[in-house]
């Protein structure tokens, strides 16, 4: 026997709970399914030192702001989990924990959601299972010699848990630069493989760079106004760390003694080969950062031009090869991104790259919705506080669908 | 509104990008060259046909390239050194990229010149020092661009052209090369 409910929300993170909040507001009966505990990935899939990149004052869920003593600070992963957990309690969200979805398929009246605790039949489904369910590791990892410890950010906890010896960190988005810095501070030699990246200062003209993005309206840009939406949605996370006043760009890292090399191209006969294009990816990042800062100045009516940021310093001859058999490197950390996992979704709405096909959260199958994905409806959808508008819209669209239309 | 004309049909390229997104098999090209040894280190290579968009294609004319070594290498210098062809390819590719990106961004170019220098320690190819590689140690390209744009916009053109350059990628990233006897 299956249970009937109007709407099933998959995932009790910030997105699923925000959806639940707006569904409750509209008296739409629903259940939020959670494979683990509320805010599961914040509790289980984060390294020890991780903090949110957004300052506390910016972290809002519908009707639920930060009320603590440090509005300019940054939450730890545990604090984020508690923040989301408190929101779930305040909104009395109907969450069913420890219930993993094994399949979602279409039925005549909507969808059947199968779980390891039984089936549910529903008219509509909101997929809020997250954008970062699994680390992405490039194929060339298969060529890494046996003696080397390989870790993804899901497995890495802290530098103390690494074997002695050098560390190759592959990837220079937020994850890669943060891990490179803390591993280097533990005294280990660190080589950082750098592809295309987003350089940002933590503060600009005395304010958090995310304050500028918020105030200047960058986050408010709508998904259907973005020229290259596919690119915006796959943009790597910026080189930021949740530490007041701390910029963690490549200049900061080379200052700590981290050695930058180009993008990892291939591992051939136990030797890692890096692109010779490091200079260009750094030039691109410098140019884009200056353009963004100049945009802030223009918005603020400041005319003297963005000052104080020197170009990324690059070694005269970055290494092109690194022998992984030579003992120099004991550990490789793959900070090469994350992907969503839709293996349980038996509705043909996933593209060849494994991404959900949706138009601003309205998935390409009637009654199916998505929340909590990067740039879902606005640039701010990527961040915690972006969920409010998105969830309100999705709940509204979903309610519209449930209302029988009177045909004149 | 002023019209930018760098002679690049950007619309056709953008249309092709859209069309090929849904047809990855049509995007598979094979570029071909045929080479014949003449004498000494002198050879000629001809290029005319290639494969793409699902079928055999042909350039309007056949082009012949002569490769040799200079007289200081005790050769006849019938043509440029093979490694210099890499400079030809890189300059041609980056320059095409600058023109295309400028067209797409509405920047009118007046002149684009560049010099390409490959630093090469020939002890590698001579086998004089096993620690020296055979190929270039590094390559430096210097552009001089006159255009209706700021220095920053011009730098962005050059950076973007590298990002989308086939030859820049082929030189900066390792490529699997198979050489066999038919």
Coordinates of C-alpha atoms in Angstrom, one line a residue:
Chain A
X1 CA 0.0 0.0 0.0
X2 CA 1.3 3.4 -0.9
X3 CA 0.6 6.6 1.0
X4 CA -1.0 9.6 -0.8
X5 CA 0.1 13.1 -0.3
X6 CA -0.2 16.2 -2.5
X7 CA 3.5 17.1 -2.7
X8 CA 6.7 15.3 -1.9
X9 CA 9.8 17.4 -1.2
X10 CA 13.0 15.5 -1.6
X11 CA 15.7 16.8 0.7
X12 CA 15.6 18.6 4.1
X13 CA 18.3 21.1 3.5
X14 CA 17.7 24.8 3.3
X15 CA 16.0 24.4 -0.1
X16 CA 13.5 21.7 0.8
X17 CA 12.6 23.3 4.1
X18 CA 12.0 26.7 2.4
X19 CA 9.8 24.9 0.0
X20 CA 8.0 23.3 2.9
X21 CA 7.5 26.7 4.5
X22 CA 5.7 28.1 1.5
X23 CA 3.7 25.0 0.9
X24 CA 2.5 25.1 4.5
X25 CA 1.6 28.8 4.0
X26 CA -0.6 27.7 1.1
X27 CA -2.0 24.7 3.1
X28 CA -0.7 22.2 0.6
X29 CA -0.2 18.9 2.4
X30 CA 3.3 17.6 1.9
X31 CA 6.1 15.5 3.3
X32 CA 9.8 16.3 3.2
X33 CA 11.9 13.2 2.8
X34 CA 15.5 13.2 4.1
X35 CA 18.0 10.4 3.5
X36 CA 19.8 11.3 6.8
X37 CA 19.2 14.0 9.3
X38 CA 18.0 17.6 8.6
X39 CA 20.9 19.5 6.9
X40 CA 22.6 16.2 6.4
X41 CA 25.4 17.2 4.1
X42 CA 26.4 20.1 6.4
X43 CA 26.8 17.6 9.2
X44 CA 28.6 14.8 7.4
X45 CA 30.2 16.0 4.2
X46 CA 32.3 19.0 5.2
X47 CA 35.9 19.3 6.3
X48 CA 36.5 20.5 9.9
X49 CA 37.5 24.1 9.3
X50 CA 34.9 24.9 6.7
X51 CA 32.9 28.1 7.2
X52 CA 30.2 29.6 5.0
X53 CA 31.5 32.1 2.5
X54 CA 28.6 34.5 3.2
X55 CA 28.7 36.7 6.2
X56 CA 26.1 36.0 8.9
X57 CA 24.0 39.1 8.3
X58 CA 23.4 37.9 4.7
X59 CA 22.2 34.4 5.8
X60 CA 18.4 34.4 5.8
X61 CA 15.8 31.8 5.4
X62 CA 12.1 32.8 5.0
X63 CA 11.2 34.6 8.3
X64 CA 14.4 33.3 9.9
X65 CA 17.4 35.6 10.1
X66 CA 20.7 35.4 11.9
X67 CA 20.1 36.5 15.5
X68 CA 23.6 35.9 17.0
X69 CA 26.2 38.2 18.3
X70 CA 28.5 38.3 15.2
X71 CA 26.7 39.6 12.1
X72 CA 30.0 40.0 10.3
X73 CA 31.3 36.5 11.1
X74 CA 30.9 33.3 9.1
X75 CA 29.2 30.2 10.3
X76 CA 30.9 26.8 10.7
X77 CA 29.3 23.9 9.0
X78 CA 27.9 22.8 12.4
X79 CA 26.4 26.2 12.9
X80 CA 24.8 26.1 9.4
X81 CA 23.3 22.8 10.2
X82 CA 21.9 24.2 13.5
X83 CA 20.6 27.3 11.7
X84 CA 18.8 25.1 9.2
X85 CA 17.6 22.8 12.0
X86 CA 16.2 25.7 13.9
X87 CA 14.3 26.8 10.8
X88 CA 12.8 23.3 10.5
X89 CA 11.7 23.5 14.1
X90 CA 10.2 27.0 13.8
X91 CA 8.3 26.1 10.7
X92 CA 7.2 22.7 12.0
X93 CA 8.3 21.2 8.7
X94 CA 6.8 17.7 8.2
X95 CA 10.2 16.0 7.8
X96 CA 10.7 12.3 7.6
X97 CA 14.3 11.6 8.4
X98 CA 16.4 8.6 7.5
X99 CA 14.2 7.9 4.5
X100 CA 16.2 7.6 1.3
X101 CA 14.4 8.0 -2.1
X102 CA 15.2 5.1 -4.3
X103 CA 13.0 6.1 -7.3
X104 CA 10.7 8.7 -8.7
X105 CA 8.6 7.8 -11.7
X106 CA 5.6 9.2 -13.5
X107 CA 2.1 7.9 -12.9
X108 CA -1.3 8.8 -14.4
X109 CA -2.0 11.3 -11.6
X110 CA 1.5 12.6 -11.0
X111 CA 4.4 10.7 -9.5
X112 CA 5.3 7.7 -7.4
X113 CA 8.1 8.3 -5.0
X114 CA 9.6 5.0 -3.7
X115 CA 11.8 5.0 -0.6
X116 CA 13.5 2.5 1.5
X117 CA 10.5 3.0 3.9
X118 CA 7.7 2.5 1.4
X119 CA 6.0 4.3 -1.5
X120 CA 4.3 7.6 -1.8
X121 CA 1.9 8.7 -4.5
X122 CA 1.7 12.4 -5.1
X123 CA 0.6 15.1 -7.7
X124 CA 3.8 17.1 -7.5
X125 CA 7.4 16.7 -6.5
X126 CA 10.0 19.3 -5.5
X127 CA 13.6 18.1 -6.0
X128 CA 15.7 19.8 -3.3
X129 CA 18.4 17.1 -3.0
X130 CA 21.3 19.5 -3.5
X131 CA 23.8 20.4 -6.2
X132 CA 26.9 18.8 -4.6
X133 CA 26.0 15.2 -3.8
X134 CA 29.2 13.7 -5.1
X135 CA 32.7 15.0 -5.7
X136 CA 33.9 15.0 -9.3
X137 CA 37.2 13.4 -9.9
X138 CA 38.9 13.6 -13.3
X139 CA 39.5 10.4 -15.3
X140 CA 43.3 10.9 -15.0
X141 CA 43.1 9.9 -11.3
X142 CA 43.2 6.3 -12.6
X143 CA 46.8 6.9 -13.6
X144 CA 48.0 7.9 -10.2
X145 CA 50.5 5.5 -8.7
X146 CA 49.3 3.2 -6.0
X147 CA 51.4 4.5 -3.1
X148 CA 49.7 7.9 -3.2
X149 CA 46.7 8.7 -0.9
X150 CA 43.9 10.2 -2.9
X151 CA 41.1 12.2 -1.1
X152 CA 38.0 14.1 -2.2
X153 CA 36.7 17.0 -0.1
X154 CA 34.1 14.6 1.3
X155 CA 36.9 12.5 2.8
X156 CA 39.3 15.2 3.9
X157 CA 38.9 16.4 7.5
X158 CA 42.0 18.2 8.5
X159 CA 45.8 18.4 7.8
X160 CA 46.5 16.2 10.8
X161 CA 44.8 13.2 9.2
X162 CA 47.1 13.3 6.1
X163 CA 50.2 11.2 5.7
X164 CA 53.5 13.0 6.0
X165 CA 54.9 14.5 2.8
X166 CA 53.9 16.8 0.0
X167 CA 50.4 17.4 -1.1
X168 CA 49.1 18.1 -4.6
X169 CA 45.8 20.0 -4.5
X170 CA 44.0 19.8 -7.8
X171 CA 41.6 22.7 -8.3
X172 CA 41.7 26.4 -7.2
X173 CA 38.1 27.2 -6.4
X174 CA 37.0 28.0 -2.8
X175 CA 37.6 24.3 -1.8
X176 CA 41.0 24.0 -3.4
X177 CA 42.5 27.3 -2.1
X178 CA 41.2 26.8 1.4
X179 CA 42.6 23.3 1.6
X180 CA 45.9 24.3 0.0
X181 CA 46.3 27.1 2.6
X182 CA 45.6 25.0 5.7
X183 CA 47.7 22.0 4.5
X184 CA 50.6 24.4 3.8
X185 CA 50.2 26.0 7.2
X186 CA 50.6 22.5 8.7
X187 CA 54.1 22.5 7.3
X188 CA 53.7 20.3 4.3
X189 CA 54.9 21.3 0.8
X190 CA 51.9 22.1 -1.3
X191 CA 51.6 22.2 -5.1
X192 CA 48.3 23.7 -6.3
X193 CA 47.0 22.9 -9.8
X194 CA 45.1 25.9 -11.1
X195 CA 42.7 26.0 -14.0
X196 CA 40.1 28.7 -14.7
X197 CA 39.1 30.3 -11.4
X198 CA 37.3 33.2 -9.9
X199 CA 39.5 35.6 -8.0
X200 CA 37.9 37.9 -5.4
X201 CA 39.2 39.9 -2.5
X202 CA 37.4 39.2 0.8
X203 CA 36.9 42.9 1.4
X204 CA 36.8 45.8 -1.0
X205 CA 36.9 49.4 0.2
X206 CA 36.4 48.2 3.7
X207 CA 33.3 46.1 3.1
X208 CA 32.8 42.4 2.5
X209 CA 32.9 41.7 -1.2
X210 CA 29.5 39.9 -0.9
X211 CA 28.1 43.2 0.6
X212 CA 29.1 44.9 -2.6
X213 CA 27.5 42.1 -4.8
X214 CA 24.3 42.3 -2.7
X215 CA 24.2 46.1 -2.7
X216 CA 25.2 46.6 -6.3
X217 CA 22.5 44.2 -7.5
X218 CA 24.8 41.5 -8.8
X219 CA 22.9 38.7 -6.9
X220 CA 19.5 40.0 -8.2
X221 CA 20.2 39.4 -11.8
X222 CA 17.6 37.0 -13.2
X223 CA 18.5 33.7 -14.9
X224 CA 16.7 34.7 -18.1
X225 CA 18.7 37.9 -18.3
X226 CA 22.1 36.2 -18.2
X227 CA 23.8 35.9 -21.6
X228 CA 25.5 32.6 -21.0
X229 CA 23.3 30.8 -18.4
X230 CA 25.0 27.4 -18.8
X231 CA 28.3 29.1 -18.0
X232 CA 26.9 31.0 -15.1
X233 CA 25.5 27.8 -13.6
X234 CA 28.8 26.0 -13.8
X235 CA 31.0 28.8 -12.6
X236 CA 33.5 27.6 -10.0
X237 CA 33.1 28.9 -6.5
X238 CA 35.1 32.1 -5.9
X239 CA 38.5 32.0 -4.1
X240 CA 37.0 33.0 -0.7
X241 CA 37.3 31.8 2.8
X242 CA 34.9 32.6 5.7
X243 CA 37.5 34.4 7.8
X244 CA 37.1 38.1 8.5
X245 CA 39.4 40.2 6.3
X246 CA 41.3 37.3 4.9
X247 CA 41.8 37.2 1.1
X248 CA 42.9 33.8 -0.2
X249 CA 43.8 34.4 -3.8
X250 CA 46.8 32.9 -5.5
X251 CA 49.0 35.8 -4.3
X252 CA 48.1 35.0 -0.7
X253 CA 48.8 31.3 -1.3
X254 CA 52.2 31.9 -3.0
X255 CA 53.0 34.1 0.0
X256 CA 52.4 31.1 2.3
X257 CA 54.7 29.0 0.1
X258 CA 52.2 27.2 -2.0
X259 CA 53.5 26.4 -5.5
X260 CA 51.0 27.1 -8.3
X261 CA 51.1 25.0 -11.5
X262 CA 48.8 24.9 -14.5
X263 CA 45.7 22.8 -14.9
X264 CA 46.3 19.1 -14.5
X265 CA 46.1 17.7 -18.0
X266 CA 47.0 14.1 -17.7
X267 CA 48.9 11.6 -15.6
X268 CA 51.3 9.7 -18.0
X269 CA 53.5 6.9 -16.7
X270 CA 53.1 8.1 -13.2
X271 CA 54.0 11.7 -14.1
X272 CA 51.5 14.5 -13.7
X273 CA 51.6 16.9 -16.6
X274 CA 50.2 20.4 -16.2
X275 CA 49.1 22.9 -18.8
X276 CA 51.4 25.7 -19.8
X277 CA 48.5 28.1 -19.8
X278 CA 48.7 29.1 -16.1
X279 CA 49.5 32.7 -17.0
X280 CA 46.4 33.1 -19.2
X281 CA 43.9 31.7 -16.6
X282 CA 45.4 34.1 -14.1
X283 CA 45.1 37.0 -16.6
X284 CA 41.5 36.1 -17.2
X285 CA 40.7 36.0 -13.5
X286 CA 42.5 39.3 -12.9
X287 CA 40.6 41.0 -15.7
X288 CA 37.3 39.7 -14.5
X289 CA 37.9 40.7 -10.9
X290 CA 38.9 44.2 -12.0
X291 CA 35.8 44.5 -14.2
X292 CA 33.6 43.4 -11.2
X293 CA 35.3 45.9 -8.8
X294 CA 35.0 48.7 -11.4
X295 CA 31.3 47.9 -11.7
X296 CA 31.0 48.3 -7.9
X297 CA 32.8 51.7 -8.1
X298 CA 30.5 52.8 -11.0
X299 CA 27.4 51.8 -8.9
X300 CA 28.8 53.7 -5.9
X301 CA 29.8 56.7 -8.0
X302 CA 33.5 56.4 -7.1
X303 CA 35.7 57.6 -9.9
X304 CA 39.3 56.8 -9.0
X305 CA 39.3 53.3 -10.3
X306 CA 39.9 50.0 -8.4
X307 CA 43.2 50.3 -6.7
X308 CA 45.3 48.0 -4.5
X309 CA 45.1 44.8 -6.4
X310 CA 48.3 43.7 -8.1
X311 CA 48.1 41.1 -10.9
X312 CA 48.5 37.5 -9.9
X313 CA 52.1 36.7 -9.5
X314 CA 53.2 33.6 -11.4
X315 CA 56.6 31.9 -11.1
X316 CA 58.8 32.6 -14.1
X317 CA 58.7 29.0 -15.1
X318 CA 55.8 27.1 -13.5
X319 CA 56.5 23.4 -13.4
X320 CA 54.9 21.4 -16.3
X321 CA 55.6 18.0 -14.8
X322 CA 55.6 16.4 -11.4
X323 CA 56.8 12.9 -10.9
X324 CA 54.3 11.2 -8.6
X325 CA 56.6 8.2 -8.2
X326 CA 59.5 10.3 -6.9
X327 CA 58.2 10.6 -3.2
X328 CA 57.7 14.3 -3.4
X329 CA 53.9 13.9 -3.3
X330 CA 52.3 11.7 -0.7
X331 CA 48.7 12.9 -1.1
X332 CA 46.5 14.2 -3.8
X333 CA 43.3 16.1 -2.9
X334 CA 40.8 16.3 -5.7
X335 CA 39.1 19.7 -5.3
X336 CA 37.7 19.4 -8.8
X337 CA 34.1 20.2 -8.1
X338 CA 30.9 18.4 -7.2
X339 CA 27.9 17.1 -9.1
X340 CA 24.3 16.3 -8.2
X341 CA 23.2 12.7 -8.1
X342 CA 19.9 11.9 -9.9
X343 CA 20.3 8.1 -10.3
X344 CA 17.0 7.7 -8.4
X345 CA 15.2 9.9 -10.8
X346 CA 13.4 7.7 -13.4
X347 CA 11.9 10.7 -15.3
X348 CA 13.8 11.7 -18.5
X349 CA 14.7 15.2 -17.3
X350 CA 18.5 14.9 -16.9
X351 CA 20.7 16.0 -19.7
X352 CA 23.8 14.2 -21.1
X353 CA 26.0 16.1 -18.6
X354 CA 23.9 14.8 -15.6
X355 CA 22.2 18.2 -15.0
X356 CA 18.5 18.7 -14.5
X357 CA 16.6 20.3 -17.4
X358 CA 14.6 23.1 -15.8
X359 CA 13.4 26.6 -16.6
X360 CA 13.9 28.6 -13.4
X361 CA 13.0 25.7 -11.2
X362 CA 10.1 24.4 -13.4
X363 CA 11.4 21.0 -14.5
X364 CA 10.6 19.7 -18.0
X365 CA 7.9 17.3 -16.7
X366 CA 4.5 18.6 -15.4
X367 CA 4.4 18.9 -11.6
X368 CA 8.1 18.4 -11.1
X369 CA 10.1 21.2 -9.6
X370 CA 13.7 21.9 -8.6
X371 CA 15.1 24.1 -5.8
X372 CA 18.6 24.8 -4.4
X373 CA 20.6 24.7 -7.6
X374 CA 23.1 27.4 -8.7
X375 CA 21.6 30.4 -10.5
X376 CA 18.2 28.7 -10.5
X377 CA 16.2 31.9 -10.9
X378 CA 18.7 34.5 -9.9
X379 CA 22.4 34.7 -9.3
X380 CA 21.7 34.6 -5.6
X381 CA 20.0 31.2 -5.9
X382 CA 23.5 29.8 -5.4
X383 CA 23.5 31.2 -1.8
X384 CA 21.5 30.4 1.3
X385 CA 19.5 33.6 1.2
X386 CA 18.7 33.2 -2.4
X387 CA 16.2 30.4 -1.6
X388 CA 13.4 32.6 -0.3
X389 CA 12.3 34.1 -3.7
X390 CA 12.9 30.8 -5.5
X391 CA 10.9 28.7 -3.1
X392 CA 8.1 31.3 -3.0
X393 CA 7.9 31.2 -6.8
X394 CA 8.0 27.4 -7.0
X395 CA 5.3 27.0 -4.4
X396 CA 3.2 29.5 -6.3
X397 CA 3.6 27.7 -9.6
X398 CA 2.9 24.4 -8.0
X399 CA -0.2 25.7 -6.3
X400 CA -1.4 27.1 -9.6
X401 CA -1.0 23.7 -11.1
X402 CA -3.1 22.0 -8.4
X403 CA -6.0 24.5 -8.8
X404 CA -8.6 23.2 -11.2
X405 CA -9.2 25.8 -13.9
X406 CA -12.7 27.0 -14.7
X407 CA -12.9 27.0 -18.5
X408 CA -15.1 29.9 -19.7
Chain B
X1 CA 24.9 52.8 -33.8
X2 CA 28.3 52.2 -35.4
X3 CA 28.9 48.9 -37.2
X4 CA 32.0 46.9 -36.4
X5 CA 33.5 45.1 -39.3
X6 CA 36.6 43.1 -38.8
X7 CA 35.6 40.7 -41.6
X8 CA 34.5 37.9 -39.2
X9 CA 31.1 36.4 -39.7
X10 CA 30.4 36.0 -36.0
X11 CA 26.8 35.2 -36.5
X12 CA 27.7 32.1 -38.6
X13 CA 30.0 31.0 -35.8
X14 CA 27.4 31.5 -33.1
X15 CA 24.8 29.6 -35.3
X16 CA 27.3 26.8 -35.7
X17 CA 27.9 26.7 -32.0
X18 CA 24.1 26.3 -31.4
X19 CA 23.7 23.7 -34.2
X20 CA 26.6 21.6 -33.0
X21 CA 25.5 21.5 -29.4
X22 CA 22.8 19.0 -30.4
X23 CA 25.0 17.2 -33.0
X24 CA 28.3 16.3 -31.4
X25 CA 29.1 13.8 -34.2
X26 CA 29.1 16.6 -36.8
X27 CA 31.6 18.5 -34.8
X28 CA 34.2 15.8 -35.2
X29 CA 36.9 17.0 -37.6
X30 CA 40.0 15.4 -38.9
X31 CA 42.8 17.6 -40.3
X32 CA 45.2 16.0 -42.6
X33 CA 48.7 16.6 -44.1
X34 CA 50.7 14.5 -46.5
X35 CA 54.5 14.8 -46.4
X36 CA 57.2 13.6 -48.8
X37 CA 60.9 13.5 -48.1
X38 CA 63.0 15.3 -50.8
X39 CA 66.6 15.1 -49.8
X40 CA 68.6 15.6 -46.6
X41 CA 66.3 17.2 -44.0
X42 CA 64.2 18.8 -46.8
X43 CA 60.6 17.7 -47.1
X44 CA 57.4 19.1 -48.5
X45 CA 54.0 18.7 -46.9
X46 CA 50.8 19.3 -48.8
X47 CA 47.4 20.1 -47.3
X48 CA 44.1 20.1 -49.2
X49 CA 41.5 17.7 -47.8
X50 CA 40.0 17.4 -44.4
X51 CA 36.9 15.7 -42.8
X52 CA 34.2 17.6 -41.0
X53 CA 30.4 18.1 -40.6
X54 CA 30.0 14.4 -41.4
X55 CA 31.8 14.3 -44.7
X56 CA 34.9 14.9 -46.7
X57 CA 35.8 18.6 -47.2
X58 CA 38.3 20.4 -49.3
X59 CA 40.2 23.7 -49.2
X60 CA 39.8 25.8 -52.4
X61 CA 43.4 25.1 -53.3
X62 CA 46.1 22.8 -52.3
X63 CA 48.9 24.4 -50.2
X64 CA 52.4 23.1 -50.2
X65 CA 54.8 23.8 -47.3
X66 CA 58.5 23.3 -47.5
X67 CA 60.5 22.4 -44.5
X68 CA 64.3 22.3 -44.2
X69 CA 67.0 23.5 -41.8
X70 CA 69.1 26.7 -42.1
X71 CA 72.6 26.7 -43.5
X72 CA 74.1 27.0 -40.0
X73 CA 72.7 23.5 -39.5
X74 CA 74.6 22.4 -42.5
X75 CA 71.4 22.1 -44.6
X76 CA 70.2 23.8 -47.8
X77 CA 67.6 26.1 -46.2
X78 CA 64.9 25.4 -48.8
X79 CA 62.3 26.4 -46.3
X80 CA 61.6 27.1 -42.7
X81 CA 62.4 24.7 -39.8
X82 CA 59.6 22.4 -38.8
X83 CA 59.4 23.9 -35.3
X84 CA 58.9 27.3 -36.9
X85 CA 55.7 26.0 -38.3
X86 CA 54.4 25.9 -34.7
X87 CA 55.0 29.6 -34.5
X88 CA 53.0 30.1 -37.7
X89 CA 50.2 28.0 -36.3
X90 CA 50.2 29.8 -33.0
X91 CA 50.3 33.3 -34.5
X92 CA 47.6 32.5 -37.0
X93 CA 45.3 31.0 -34.4
X94 CA 45.6 33.7 -31.8
X95 CA 45.2 36.5 -34.4
X96 CA 42.1 34.8 -35.7
X97 CA 40.9 34.7 -32.2
X98 CA 41.5 38.3 -31.5
X99 CA 39.6 39.3 -34.7
X100 CA 36.7 37.0 -33.8
X101 CA 36.4 38.1 -30.2
X102 CA 36.7 41.7 -31.2
X103 CA 33.9 41.3 -33.7
X104 CA 31.7 39.6 -31.2
X105 CA 32.4 42.4 -28.6
X106 CA 31.8 45.2 -31.2
X107 CA 35.4 46.4 -31.1
X108 CA 36.7 47.8 -34.4
X109 CA 40.3 46.7 -35.1
X110 CA 42.6 48.9 -37.2
X111 CA 45.8 46.8 -37.0
X112 CA 46.9 43.6 -35.2
X113 CA 50.5 42.5 -35.4
X114 CA 52.3 40.1 -33.2
X115 CA 55.7 38.6 -32.8
X116 CA 56.2 35.1 -31.6
X117 CA 59.4 33.9 -30.1
X118 CA 60.2 30.3 -29.2
X119 CA 63.1 29.8 -26.9
X120 CA 64.9 26.6 -27.9
X121 CA 67.9 24.9 -26.5
X122 CA 69.1 22.8 -29.4
X123 CA 71.4 20.7 -27.2
X124 CA 68.2 18.6 -26.7
X125 CA 67.7 17.6 -30.3
X126 CA 71.5 17.1 -30.7
X127 CA 71.6 14.7 -27.8
X128 CA 74.3 16.9 -26.2
X129 CA 72.6 17.0 -22.8
X130 CA 69.9 14.5 -21.8
X131 CA 68.5 17.0 -19.3
X132 CA 67.5 19.4 -22.1
X133 CA 64.1 18.8 -23.8
X134 CA 63.8 18.7 -27.5
X135 CA 61.0 21.2 -27.9
X136 CA 60.7 24.9 -26.9
X137 CA 61.5 25.8 -23.3
X138 CA 58.9 28.5 -23.6
X139 CA 57.1 30.6 -26.2
X140 CA 56.4 34.3 -26.0
X141 CA 53.8 36.1 -28.1
X142 CA 53.7 39.9 -28.1
X143 CA 50.7 41.6 -29.6
X144 CA 50.5 45.2 -30.8
X145 CA 46.8 46.1 -31.4
X146 CA 45.3 49.4 -32.6
X147 CA 41.6 49.4 -32.0
X148 CA 38.7 51.4 -30.7
X149 CA 39.1 50.0 -27.2
X150 CA 40.8 50.6 -23.9
X151 CA 44.0 48.8 -22.9
X152 CA 42.0 46.7 -20.5
X153 CA 39.6 45.7 -23.3
X154 CA 42.5 44.8 -25.6
X155 CA 44.1 42.7 -22.9
X156 CA 40.7 40.9 -22.4
X157 CA 40.6 40.2 -26.2
X158 CA 44.0 38.7 -26.1
X159 CA 43.2 36.6 -23.0
X160 CA 39.9 35.4 -24.5
X161 CA 41.6 34.5 -27.8
X162 CA 44.0 32.2 -25.9
X163 CA 41.1 30.6 -24.0
X164 CA 39.5 29.6 -27.3
X165 CA 42.6 28.8 -29.3
X166 CA 43.2 25.3 -30.7
X167 CA 46.9 25.8 -31.3
X168 CA 47.5 27.5 -27.9
X169 CA 45.8 24.4 -26.3
X170 CA 47.7 22.0 -28.4
X171 CA 51.0 23.6 -27.4
X172 CA 50.2 24.1 -23.7
X173 CA 48.6 20.8 -23.0
X174 CA 50.0 17.3 -23.6
X175 CA 48.4 15.5 -26.6
X176 CA 48.6 11.8 -27.3
X177 CA 50.5 11.3 -30.5
X178 CA 50.8 7.9 -32.3
X179 CA 53.4 7.4 -34.9
X180 CA 53.4 4.1 -36.8
X181 CA 54.6 2.4 -40.0
X182 CA 51.8 1.6 -42.5

